[in-house]
Amino acid sequence: TQEKTHNLQLAARKMDGLVIEPAHVFSFCRTVGKTTRSGGYLPALELLEGELRAEVGGGLCQLSNLLFLLALDINAEIVERHRHSFDLFRDVDRNVAFGCAATVFYNYVDLQFRNTLPFAVLLSVDVQPPLLKAQVRAPRSLPLKVRTVETDHRFFRREGQVYRANRVWRQVEWLDGRPPTRELLIVNECKVLYPADDLVDGG
């Protein structure tokens, strides 16, 4: 929506050009601040307690989701990250593992990550409707390659309700000869809010 795009543009301006020094922690809430009408934010849809509601400053989770994925790509230490408690939609054009979202809600649900690289990185964020673009820029090549891997994905039924679960791992290949590492990042289990009986093993 236009309101969501407007909110993302305001938040993107706070992010674009931000430098994160080695060992420093990036905080989404601290960077964006409180999203108020006086700050120019508009009501837009966001997920609260399993329902989509129009809230001032809504729609920013699209940005926090993207920043979380970028943080994984540079092997940042995830200091704080929260997921949605519900799965709202079937997979359509999803190109990342289920459950890799990072919801934010000022000022007590935040996305925070620490730059573990030996050099500073710079965030580049831009809204080009209908696209939201972001990247991390570094002064030299990263000493590693990161891949996220999903395992144990399943739909199951509990007390008549369909749930979805998986695990997401971060695998790091070090270019300096160190042995590769594998870290369990996320254990997901949440209610499915769309018809999904056909997705449960055994029907």
Coordinates of C-alpha atoms in Angstrom, one line a residue:
T1 CA 0.0 0.0 0.0
Q2 CA 1.0 3.6 -0.3
E3 CA 1.0 4.0 3.5
K4 CA 3.4 1.1 3.9
T5 CA 5.7 2.4 1.2
H6 CA 5.7 5.8 2.8
N7 CA 6.6 4.3 6.2
L8 CA 9.4 2.2 4.7
Q9 CA 10.8 5.3 2.9
L10 CA 11.0 7.2 6.3
A11 CA 12.7 4.3 8.0
A12 CA 15.1 3.7 5.0
R13 CA 16.4 7.2 5.3
K14 CA 17.4 6.5 8.9
M15 CA 19.3 3.3 7.7
D16 CA 20.9 4.4 4.5
G17 CA 24.5 5.2 4.9
L18 CA 24.7 4.0 8.5
V19 CA 28.2 2.7 9.4
I20 CA 28.5 -0.3 11.8
E21 CA 32.0 -0.4 13.3
P22 CA 33.7 -3.7 14.3
A23 CA 32.1 -5.2 17.5
H24 CA 29.4 -2.5 17.5
V25 CA 25.7 -3.6 17.8
F26 CA 23.1 -2.4 15.3
S27 CA 19.6 -1.8 16.8
F28 CA 16.6 -1.4 14.6
C29 CA 14.5 0.3 17.2
R30 CA 17.3 2.7 18.3
T31 CA 18.1 3.6 14.6
V32 CA 14.5 4.2 13.5
G33 CA 13.1 5.5 16.8
K34 CA 9.4 5.7 17.7
T35 CA 7.1 5.6 14.7
T36 CA 4.6 8.3 15.4
R37 CA 2.2 10.5 13.5
S38 CA 4.2 13.5 14.5
G39 CA 7.2 11.8 12.9
G40 CA 5.4 11.5 9.7
Y41 CA 4.4 7.8 9.9
L42 CA 1.0 6.6 8.6
P43 CA -1.3 3.8 9.7
A44 CA -0.5 0.6 7.7
L45 CA -1.1 -3.1 8.2
E46 CA 1.0 -5.1 10.6
L47 CA 0.7 -8.4 12.3
L48 CA -0.4 -8.2 16.0
E49 CA -1.5 -11.2 18.0
G50 CA -2.2 -13.2 14.9
E51 CA -4.3 -10.5 13.2
L52 CA -3.5 -7.9 10.6
R53 CA -4.3 -4.4 11.9
A54 CA -3.7 -0.9 10.7
E55 CA -1.1 0.7 13.1
V56 CA 0.8 3.9 12.8
G57 CA 4.2 3.0 11.5
G58 CA 3.0 -0.4 10.3
G59 CA 4.8 -2.3 7.5
L60 CA 8.4 -2.0 8.8
C61 CA 8.9 -5.7 9.4
Q62 CA 9.6 -6.0 5.7
L63 CA 12.7 -4.0 6.4
S64 CA 13.7 -5.8 9.5
N65 CA 13.3 -9.1 7.8
L66 CA 15.6 -8.0 5.0
L67 CA 18.2 -6.7 7.5
F68 CA 18.1 -9.9 9.4
L69 CA 19.0 -11.9 6.3
L70 CA 21.8 -9.5 5.5
A71 CA 23.1 -9.9 9.0
L72 CA 23.3 -13.6 8.4
D73 CA 25.2 -13.1 5.2
I74 CA 28.0 -11.2 6.9
N75 CA 28.1 -13.7 9.8
A76 CA 26.9 -11.1 12.3
E77 CA 26.2 -12.2 15.8
I78 CA 22.4 -12.1 16.3
V79 CA 22.0 -10.3 19.7
E80 CA 18.2 -10.0 19.6
R81 CA 15.6 -11.3 17.1
H82 CA 11.9 -12.3 17.4
R83 CA 9.7 -14.2 15.0
H84 CA 6.0 -14.0 14.3
S85 CA 4.0 -16.5 16.4
F86 CA 1.8 -17.4 13.4
D87 CA 2.2 -18.5 9.8
L88 CA -0.3 -16.3 7.9
F89 CA 0.1 -17.3 4.2
R90 CA 1.0 -20.2 2.0
D91 CA 4.4 -20.1 0.4
V92 CA 4.1 -18.0 -2.7
D93 CA 7.4 -16.7 -4.2
R94 CA 9.2 -17.4 -0.9
N95 CA 12.9 -17.8 -1.7
V96 CA 14.2 -18.1 1.9
A97 CA 13.6 -20.7 4.5
F98 CA 10.3 -20.5 6.5
G99 CA 10.6 -18.6 9.8
C100 CA 13.5 -16.3 8.8
A101 CA 11.5 -13.2 9.6
A102 CA 12.4 -10.7 12.3
T103 CA 9.5 -8.8 13.7
V104 CA 10.0 -5.4 15.5
F105 CA 7.8 -3.3 17.7
Y106 CA 9.2 -0.2 19.4
N107 CA 10.6 -0.3 21.9
Y108 CA 10.6 -3.8 23.4
V109 CA 10.7 -6.1 20.4
D110 CA 14.0 -5.3 18.5
L111 CA 16.4 -6.6 15.9
Q112 CA 20.0 -6.3 17.1
F113 CA 23.1 -7.8 15.6
R114 CA 26.8 -7.3 16.2
N115 CA 29.4 -6.7 13.5
T116 CA 31.9 -9.6 13.9
L117 CA 34.0 -8.6 10.9
P118 CA 37.4 -6.9 11.5
F119 CA 36.3 -3.8 9.5
A120 CA 33.3 -1.5 9.4
V121 CA 30.4 -2.1 7.1
L122 CA 27.9 0.4 5.6
L123 CA 24.2 -0.2 5.2
S124 CA 22.6 0.9 1.9
V125 CA 18.8 0.9 1.9
D126 CA 16.5 2.3 -0.8
V127 CA 12.7 2.0 -1.5
Q128 CA 11.9 1.8 -5.2
P129 CA 8.2 0.9 -5.3
P130 CA 7.3 -1.9 -5.5
L131 CA 10.8 -3.0 -4.4
L132 CA 12.7 -2.6 -1.1
K133 CA 16.4 -2.9 -1.7
A134 CA 19.2 -3.2 0.9
Q135 CA 22.8 -4.3 0.9
V136 CA 25.8 -4.3 3.2
R137 CA 28.9 -2.7 1.7
A138 CA 32.4 -3.5 2.9
P139 CA 35.8 -2.0 2.1
R140 CA 37.2 -5.4 1.1
S141 CA 36.1 -8.9 0.3
L142 CA 34.5 -10.9 3.1
P143 CA 36.8 -13.7 4.5
L144 CA 33.8 -16.1 4.4
K145 CA 30.8 -17.4 2.6
V146 CA 27.5 -18.0 4.4
R147 CA 24.7 -20.3 3.5
T148 CA 21.4 -20.8 5.5
V149 CA 20.1 -24.4 5.5
E150 CA 16.6 -25.6 6.5
T151 CA 16.1 -29.0 8.1
D152 CA 13.2 -30.9 9.8
H153 CA 10.5 -29.0 8.0
R154 CA 7.0 -30.3 8.6
F155 CA 3.4 -29.6 9.1
F156 CA 1.6 -31.4 11.9
R157 CA -1.6 -31.4 13.8
R158 CA -2.0 -30.8 17.5
E159 CA -5.4 -30.7 19.2
G160 CA -7.1 -30.1 15.8
Q161 CA -4.9 -27.2 14.9
V162 CA -2.3 -27.3 12.1
Y163 CA 1.3 -26.2 13.1
R164 CA 4.4 -25.7 11.0
A165 CA 7.9 -26.3 12.3
N166 CA 11.5 -26.4 11.0
R167 CA 15.1 -25.6 12.0
V168 CA 17.4 -23.1 10.2
W169 CA 21.2 -23.4 10.4
R170 CA 24.0 -21.0 9.4
Q171 CA 26.9 -22.7 7.6
V172 CA 30.1 -20.7 7.2
E173 CA 32.9 -21.6 4.8
W174 CA 36.1 -19.8 5.8
L175 CA 38.3 -18.6 3.0
D176 CA 41.4 -18.6 5.1
G177 CA 41.5 -22.3 5.5
R178 CA 39.7 -22.7 8.8
P179 CA 37.3 -25.6 9.1
P180 CA 33.7 -24.8 8.1
T181 CA 31.3 -24.1 11.0
R182 CA 27.6 -24.9 11.4
E183 CA 25.3 -23.1 13.9
L184 CA 21.7 -23.7 14.8
L185 CA 20.0 -20.3 14.4
I186 CA 16.3 -20.8 14.6
V187 CA 13.9 -23.4 15.9
N188 CA 10.4 -22.6 14.6
E189 CA 7.0 -23.9 15.7
C190 CA 3.9 -21.9 15.1
K191 CA 0.2 -22.1 14.3
V192 CA -0.9 -22.0 10.7
L193 CA -3.7 -19.6 10.0
Y194 CA -4.6 -20.7 6.5
P195 CA -6.3 -23.9 5.4
A196 CA -3.5 -26.4 5.5
D197 CA -5.0 -29.9 6.0
D198 CA -3.6 -31.0 2.7
L199 CA 0.0 -30.1 3.8
V200 CA -0.1 -32.4 6.9
D201 CA 1.6 -35.7 6.5
G202 CA -1.1 -38.3 6.0
G203 CA -3.7 -35.8 4.9

